[in-house]
mmCIF file of C-alpha atoms in Angstrom:
data_model
loop_
_atom_site.group_PDB
_atom_site.id
_atom_site.type_symbol
_atom_site.label_atom_id
_atom_site.label_comp_id
_atom_site.label_asym_id
_atom_site.label_seq_id
_atom_site.Cartn_x
_atom_site.Cartn_y
_atom_site.Cartn_z
ATOM 1 C CA THR U 1 6.421 4.906 -6.747
ATOM 2 C CA TRP U 2 4.865 1.468 -6.480
ATOM 3 C CA PRO U 3 2.682 0.535 -3.543
ATOM 4 C CA ARG U 4 4.266 -1.937 -1.145
ATOM 5 C CA VAL U 5 2.504 -4.933 0.389
ATOM 6 C CA PHE U 6 3.963 -6.924 3.278
ATOM 7 C CA PHE U 7 2.672 -10.097 4.910
ATOM 8 C CA GLU U 8 3.093 -10.302 8.669
ATOM 9 C CA SER U 9 2.854 -14.081 8.682
ATOM 10 C CA ARG U 10 4.829 -16.428 6.434
ATOM 11 C CA VAL U 11 3.569 -16.832 2.858
ATOM 12 C CA TYR U 12 5.356 -19.373 0.676
ATOM 13 C CA SER U 13 5.106 -18.034 -2.853
ATOM 14 C CA PRO U 14 7.531 -17.245 -5.670
ATOM 15 C CA LEU U 15 6.173 -13.691 -5.531
ATOM 16 C CA VAL U 16 6.782 -13.097 -1.803
ATOM 17 C CA ASP U 17 10.258 -12.427 -0.422
ATOM 18 C CA GLU U 18 10.996 -15.107 2.176
ATOM 19 C CA ASN U 19 12.939 -12.725 4.441
ATOM 20 C CA THR U 20 10.854 -9.561 4.330
ATOM 21 C CA GLY U 21 7.384 -10.867 3.463
ATOM 22 C CA GLU U 22 7.085 -8.270 0.694
ATOM 23 C CA LEU U 23 4.908 -9.085 -2.300
ATOM 24 C CA ASP U 24 6.570 -8.268 -5.631
ATOM 25 C CA VAL U 25 4.111 -5.771 -7.080
ATOM 26 C CA LYS U 26 6.573 -4.516 -9.709
ATOM 27 C CA GLY U 27 6.415 -7.839 -11.560
ATOM 28 C CA ALA U 28 2.684 -7.418 -12.114
ATOM 29 C CA TYR U 29 2.829 -3.666 -12.760
ATOM 30 C CA PRO U 30 6.210 -2.827 -14.326
ATOM 31 C CA ASP U 31 4.966 0.632 -15.297
ATOM 32 C CA TRP U 32 2.944 1.647 -12.260
ATOM 33 C CA ASP U 33 0.916 4.746 -12.936
ATOM 34 C CA PRO U 34 -1.203 6.108 -10.070
ATOM 35 C CA ALA U 35 -3.503 7.711 -12.623
ATOM 36 C CA ARG U 36 -4.360 4.278 -14.106
ATOM 37 C CA HIS U 37 -3.725 1.857 -11.250
ATOM 38 C CA TYR U 38 -5.478 1.949 -7.919
ATOM 39 C CA VAL U 39 -5.171 0.208 -4.573
ATOM 40 C CA VAL U 40 -8.059 -2.046 -5.569
ATOM 41 C CA THR U 41 -5.899 -3.218 -8.499
ATOM 42 C CA VAL U 42 -3.185 -4.298 -6.082
ATOM 43 C CA LEU U 43 -5.722 -6.013 -3.837
ATOM 44 C CA THR U 44 -7.035 -7.953 -6.832
ATOM 45 C CA PHE U 45 -3.473 -9.010 -7.671
ATOM 46 C CA LEU U 46 -2.920 -9.979 -4.041
ATOM 47 C CA LYS U 47 -5.931 -12.292 -4.191
ATOM 48 C CA LYS U 48 -4.868 -13.690 -7.556
ATOM 49 C CA ILE U 49 -1.453 -14.903 -6.338
ATOM 50 C CA PHE U 50 -3.210 -17.525 -4.228
ATOM 51 C CA TYR U 51 -5.027 -18.928 -7.281
ATOM 52 C CA VAL U 52 -2.248 -19.035 -9.880
ATOM 53 C CA LYS U 53 -2.494 -22.234 -11.913
ATOM 54 C CA ASP U 54 -0.417 -21.427 -14.976
ATOM 55 C CA GLY U 55 2.865 -20.574 -13.266
ATOM 56 C CA PHE U 56 4.591 -17.449 -12.084
ATOM 57 C CA GLU U 57 6.918 -16.885 -15.038
ATOM 58 C CA ALA U 58 4.869 -13.988 -16.377
ATOM 59 C CA TYR U 59 5.807 -11.917 -13.321
ATOM 60 C CA GLY U 60 9.538 -11.832 -14.026
ATOM 61 C CA LYS U 61 12.304 -12.774 -11.613
ATOM 62 C CA PRO U 62 10.874 -14.522 -8.559
ATOM 63 C CA ALA U 63 11.186 -12.875 -5.151
ATOM 64 C CA ASN U 64 11.547 -16.357 -3.627
ATOM 65 C CA VAL U 65 13.721 -18.501 -5.909
ATOM 66 C CA ALA U 66 13.342 -21.649 -3.794
ATOM 67 C CA ALA U 67 9.545 -21.422 -3.958
ATOM 68 C CA ALA U 68 9.662 -20.847 -7.723
ATOM 69 C CA ARG U 69 11.932 -23.844 -8.183
ATOM 70 C CA ALA U 70 9.709 -26.058 -6.020
ATOM 71 C CA TYR U 71 6.572 -24.882 -7.829
ATOM 72 C CA ALA U 72 8.113 -25.708 -11.205
ATOM 73 C CA SER U 73 9.756 -29.021 -10.396
ATOM 74 C CA ASP U 74 8.472 -30.488 -7.107
ATOM 75 C CA ALA U 75 4.775 -29.818 -6.607
ATOM 76 C CA PRO U 76 4.451 -32.037 -3.490
ATOM 77 C CA ALA U 77 7.280 -30.155 -1.731
ATOM 78 C CA PHE U 78 5.767 -26.826 -2.765
ATOM 79 C CA LEU U 79 2.362 -27.813 -1.382
ATOM 80 C CA ARG U 80 3.904 -28.999 1.910
ATOM 81 C CA GLU U 81 5.494 -25.572 2.390
ATOM 82 C CA VAL U 82 2.254 -23.800 1.492
ATOM 83 C CA GLU U 83 0.267 -25.978 3.897
ATOM 84 C CA ALA U 84 2.799 -25.269 6.659
ATOM 85 C CA CYS U 85 1.943 -21.580 6.306
ATOM 86 C CA VAL U 86 -1.768 -22.061 6.909
ATOM 87 C CA LYS U 87 -1.707 -24.487 9.829
#
């Protein structure tokens, strides 16, 4: 069983479900193994999603398709949505 991470406030990211606020951990760890992976691993991934510069494609199907589309094709719109989350 994979760990589950939920944001209580809105996070606009291709890896965070817009409706539930759940971070898609399965995309980063398709074969989660509690003997090899630890909570600190998930926390490191959590931090990393806010610094992604080379795209989100490596994590599989996006949890938020609109955010993925904006990230790939309309950077100014993507940044406006991100900024709206932190104001």
